[in-house]
Short mmCIF file of C-alpha atoms in Angstrom, two decimals:
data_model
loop_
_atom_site.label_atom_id
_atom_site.label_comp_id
_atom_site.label_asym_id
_atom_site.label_seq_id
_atom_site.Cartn_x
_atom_site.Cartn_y
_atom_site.Cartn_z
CA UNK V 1 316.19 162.38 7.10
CA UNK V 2 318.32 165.02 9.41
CA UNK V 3 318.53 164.25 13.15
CA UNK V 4 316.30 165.83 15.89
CA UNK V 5 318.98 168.71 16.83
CA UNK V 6 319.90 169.62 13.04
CA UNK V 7 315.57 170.05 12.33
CA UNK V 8 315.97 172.45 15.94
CA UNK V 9 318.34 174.41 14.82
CA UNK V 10 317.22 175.07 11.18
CA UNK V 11 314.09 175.56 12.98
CA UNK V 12 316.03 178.04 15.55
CA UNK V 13 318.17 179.53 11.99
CA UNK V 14 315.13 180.56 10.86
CA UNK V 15 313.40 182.41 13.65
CA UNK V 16 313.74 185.76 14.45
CA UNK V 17 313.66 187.88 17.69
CA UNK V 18 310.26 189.78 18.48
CA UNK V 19 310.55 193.29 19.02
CA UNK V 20 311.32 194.44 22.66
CA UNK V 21 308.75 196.55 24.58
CA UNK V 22 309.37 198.24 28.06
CA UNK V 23 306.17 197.25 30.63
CA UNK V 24 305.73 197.98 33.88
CA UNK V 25 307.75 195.48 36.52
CA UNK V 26 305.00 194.32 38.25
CA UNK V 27 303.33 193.04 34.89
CA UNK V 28 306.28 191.09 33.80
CA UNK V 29 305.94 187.90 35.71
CA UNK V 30 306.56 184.88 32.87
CA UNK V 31 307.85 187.58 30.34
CA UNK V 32 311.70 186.89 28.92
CA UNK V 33 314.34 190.13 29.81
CA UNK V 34 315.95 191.78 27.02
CA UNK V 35 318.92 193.07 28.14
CA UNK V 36 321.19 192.56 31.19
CA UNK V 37 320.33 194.17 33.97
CA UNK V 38 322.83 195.98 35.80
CA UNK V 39 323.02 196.74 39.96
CA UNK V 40 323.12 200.79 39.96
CA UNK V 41 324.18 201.09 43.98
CA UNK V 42 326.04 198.24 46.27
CA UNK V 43 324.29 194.78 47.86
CA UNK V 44 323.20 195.75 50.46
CA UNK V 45 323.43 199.47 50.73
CA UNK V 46 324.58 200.34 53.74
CA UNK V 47 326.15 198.24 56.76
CA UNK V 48 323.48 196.33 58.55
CA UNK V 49 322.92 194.02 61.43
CA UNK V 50 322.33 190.49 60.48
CA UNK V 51 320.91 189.51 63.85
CA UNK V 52 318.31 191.05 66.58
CA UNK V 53 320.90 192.35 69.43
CA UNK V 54 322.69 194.92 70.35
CA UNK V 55 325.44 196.52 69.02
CA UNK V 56 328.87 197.94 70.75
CA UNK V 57 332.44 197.99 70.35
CA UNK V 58 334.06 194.39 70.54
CA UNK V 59 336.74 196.13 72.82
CA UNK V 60 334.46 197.00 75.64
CA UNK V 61 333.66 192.74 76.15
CA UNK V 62 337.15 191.27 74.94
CA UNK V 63 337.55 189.94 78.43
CA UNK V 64 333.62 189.00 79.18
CA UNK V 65 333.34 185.93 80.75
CA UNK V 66 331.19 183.64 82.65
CA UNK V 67 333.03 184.28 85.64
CA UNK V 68 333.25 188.03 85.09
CA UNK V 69 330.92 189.07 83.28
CA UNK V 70 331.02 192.61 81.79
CA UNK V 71 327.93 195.09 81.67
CA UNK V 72 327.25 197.83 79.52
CA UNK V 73 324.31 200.35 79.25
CA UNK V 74 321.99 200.36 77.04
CA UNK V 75 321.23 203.87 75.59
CA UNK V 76 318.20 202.92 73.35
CA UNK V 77 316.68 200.94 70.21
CA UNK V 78 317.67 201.15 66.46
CA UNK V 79 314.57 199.66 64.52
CA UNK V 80 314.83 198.33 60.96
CA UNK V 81 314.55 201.37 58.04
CA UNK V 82 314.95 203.92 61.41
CA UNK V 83 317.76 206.88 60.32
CA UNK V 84 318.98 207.02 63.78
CA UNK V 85 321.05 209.50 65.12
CA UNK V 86 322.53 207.75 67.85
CA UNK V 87 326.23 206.21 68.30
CA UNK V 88 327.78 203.93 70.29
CA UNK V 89 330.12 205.38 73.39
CA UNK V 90 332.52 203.35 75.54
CA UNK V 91 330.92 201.58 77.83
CA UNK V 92 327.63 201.43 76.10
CA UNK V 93 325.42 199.16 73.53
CA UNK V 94 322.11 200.07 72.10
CA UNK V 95 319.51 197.59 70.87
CA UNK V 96 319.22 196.69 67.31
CA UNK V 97 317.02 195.05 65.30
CA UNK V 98 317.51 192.63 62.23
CA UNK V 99 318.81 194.78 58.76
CA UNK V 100 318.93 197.85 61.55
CA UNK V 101 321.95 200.60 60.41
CA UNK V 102 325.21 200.25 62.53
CA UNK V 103 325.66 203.27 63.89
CA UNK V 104 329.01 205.15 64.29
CA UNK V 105 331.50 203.62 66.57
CA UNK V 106 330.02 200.15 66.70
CA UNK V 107 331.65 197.38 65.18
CA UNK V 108 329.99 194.04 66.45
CA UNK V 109 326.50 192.66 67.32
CA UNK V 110 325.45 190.06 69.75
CA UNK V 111 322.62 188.49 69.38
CA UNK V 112 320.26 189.06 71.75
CA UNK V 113 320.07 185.38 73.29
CA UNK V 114 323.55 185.52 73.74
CA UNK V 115 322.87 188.31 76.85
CA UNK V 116 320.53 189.10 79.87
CA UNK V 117 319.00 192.27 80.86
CA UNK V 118 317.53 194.28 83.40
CA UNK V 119 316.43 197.49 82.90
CA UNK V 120 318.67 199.33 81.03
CA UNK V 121 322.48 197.11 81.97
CA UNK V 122 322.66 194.34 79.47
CA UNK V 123 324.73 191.38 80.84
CA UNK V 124 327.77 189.93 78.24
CA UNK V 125 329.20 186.57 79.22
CA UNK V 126 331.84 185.95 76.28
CA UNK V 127 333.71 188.34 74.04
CA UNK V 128 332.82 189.61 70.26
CA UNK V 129 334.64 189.94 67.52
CA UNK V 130 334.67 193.15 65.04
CA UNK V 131 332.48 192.69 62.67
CA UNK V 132 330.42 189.73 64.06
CA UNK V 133 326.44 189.50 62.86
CA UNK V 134 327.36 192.60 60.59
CA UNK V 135 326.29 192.82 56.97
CA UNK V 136 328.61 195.33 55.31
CA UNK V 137 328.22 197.33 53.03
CA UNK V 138 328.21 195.74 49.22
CA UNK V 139 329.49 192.09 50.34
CA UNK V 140 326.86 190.27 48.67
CA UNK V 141 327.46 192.69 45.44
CA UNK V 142 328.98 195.70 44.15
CA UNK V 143 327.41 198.77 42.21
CA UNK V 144 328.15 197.94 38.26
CA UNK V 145 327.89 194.41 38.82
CA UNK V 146 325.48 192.10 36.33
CA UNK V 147 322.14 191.16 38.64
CA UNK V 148 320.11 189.45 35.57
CA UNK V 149 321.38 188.35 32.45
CA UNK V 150 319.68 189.07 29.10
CA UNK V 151 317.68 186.64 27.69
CA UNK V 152 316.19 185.36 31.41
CA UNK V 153 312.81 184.28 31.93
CA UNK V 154 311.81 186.25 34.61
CA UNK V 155 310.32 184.15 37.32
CA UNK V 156 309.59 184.55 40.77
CA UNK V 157 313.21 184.84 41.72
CA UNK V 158 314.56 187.00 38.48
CA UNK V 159 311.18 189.44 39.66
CA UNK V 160 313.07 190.17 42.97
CA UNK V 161 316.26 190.71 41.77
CA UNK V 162 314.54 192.97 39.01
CA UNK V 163 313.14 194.81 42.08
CA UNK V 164 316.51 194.86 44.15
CA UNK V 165 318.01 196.83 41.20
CA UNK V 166 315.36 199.49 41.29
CA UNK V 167 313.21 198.81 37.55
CA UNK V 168 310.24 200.27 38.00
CA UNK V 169 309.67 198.81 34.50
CA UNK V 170 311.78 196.82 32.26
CA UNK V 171 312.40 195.95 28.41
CA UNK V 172 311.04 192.17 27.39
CA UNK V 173 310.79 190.86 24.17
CA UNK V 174 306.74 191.06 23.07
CA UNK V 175 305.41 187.74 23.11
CA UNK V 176 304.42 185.19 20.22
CA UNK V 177 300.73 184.63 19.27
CA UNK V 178 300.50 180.98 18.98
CA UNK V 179 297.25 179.58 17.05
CA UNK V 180 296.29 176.08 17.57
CA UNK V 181 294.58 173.93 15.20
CA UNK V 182 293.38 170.57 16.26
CA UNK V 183 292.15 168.16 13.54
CA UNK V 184 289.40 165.07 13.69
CA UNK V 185 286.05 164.12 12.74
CA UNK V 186 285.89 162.07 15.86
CA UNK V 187 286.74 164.94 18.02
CA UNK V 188 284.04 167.04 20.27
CA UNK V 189 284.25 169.49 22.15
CA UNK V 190 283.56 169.56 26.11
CA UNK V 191 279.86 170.50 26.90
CA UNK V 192 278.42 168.48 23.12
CA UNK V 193 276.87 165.21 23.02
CA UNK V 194 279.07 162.35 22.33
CA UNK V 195 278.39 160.19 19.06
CA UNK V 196 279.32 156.63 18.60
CA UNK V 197 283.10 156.46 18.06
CA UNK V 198 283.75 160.21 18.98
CA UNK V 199 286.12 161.51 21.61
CA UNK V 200 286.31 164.31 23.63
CA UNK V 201 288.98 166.74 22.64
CA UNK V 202 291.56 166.52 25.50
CA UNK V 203 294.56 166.72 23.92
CA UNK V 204 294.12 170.62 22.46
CA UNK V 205 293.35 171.53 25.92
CA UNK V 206 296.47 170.35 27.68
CA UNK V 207 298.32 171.41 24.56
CA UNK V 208 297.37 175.38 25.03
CA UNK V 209 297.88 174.73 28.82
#
């Protein structure tokens, strides 16, 4: 008699990895990576704004208050995935959306709720800090960095990340064929007439699911 985790790993001794075949991303839901997955560019890419707002130089509202409030002009919108040309000036904000690029010269975002508006003079009531509501550029990870690790199941979440790092398709190990073989004179199938002292077999079902 051996114990239950010597008969797993004679059982583990003996098996062999399948060969590894390279399949398109989007079919690889459920399939197991084989090899690690590095990030080729930085997390996120470029600096972004974390927040719908606008964006300016912290310098222009260090002294914004409720009792003096400090208005800039708005010279226009920056939308998400837009390659904008504009910059921020002294004395000026433009409107940014959510993952937006910071354009030259700013350095903070407010979010929008934070301000009022009308027309094109946007009201500040409290200063900003550099760097407030900005994602920068590779702060959640750096180019070279490991995103999956070999040997993951790739599941809903390892599929992103698989995406973030740009594999259109990527190398799994090819799955086992798995045969089984259920036993019983009293067993019968679903859809057959039952016999006296028969059952219906259940248990191959929920074994193959």
């Amino acid at each position: 008699m051996i114990t239950y985790q010597e008969a797993l790993k004679r059982i583990a001794d003996a098996c062999e990895l399948l060969p590894v075949e390279e399949i398109p991303l989007r079919q690889s839901h459920r399939e197991t990576l084989a090899e690690d997955v590095f990030l080729l560019e930085d997390l996120p890419l470029f600096d972004n704004s974390a927040m719908d707002g606008y964006v300016l130089r912290a310098s222009d509202i260090r002294h914004a208050s409720e009792k003096k409030p400090v208005i800039l002009v708005c010279q226009g919108v920056i939308g998400a995935g837009e390659a904008s040309q504009l910059s921020v000036g002294a004395g000026t904000c433009l409107k940014i959306m959510t993952g937006a690029l910071i354009p030259p010269d700013g350095d903070s975002v407010v979010p929008v709720e934070k301000t009022s508006s009308e027309g094109d003079r946007v009201v500040f009531t409290e200063p900003s800090q550099p760097g407030a509501c900005i994602r920068w550029r590779g702060e959640e990870m750096k180019a070279g960095e490991r995103l999956v690790e070999k040997g993951t199941p790739i599941d809903p979440v390892a599929w992103g990340l698989l995406a973030t790092a740009n594999k259109a398709s990527v190398p799994v190990y090819q799955k086992p064929k798995v045969a089984l073989l259920v036993t019983g004179d009293e067993l019968v199938e679903p859809g057959e007439p039952m016999k006296p002292g028969s059952i219906r077999n259940s248990n191959g079902f929920s074994m193959l699911g």
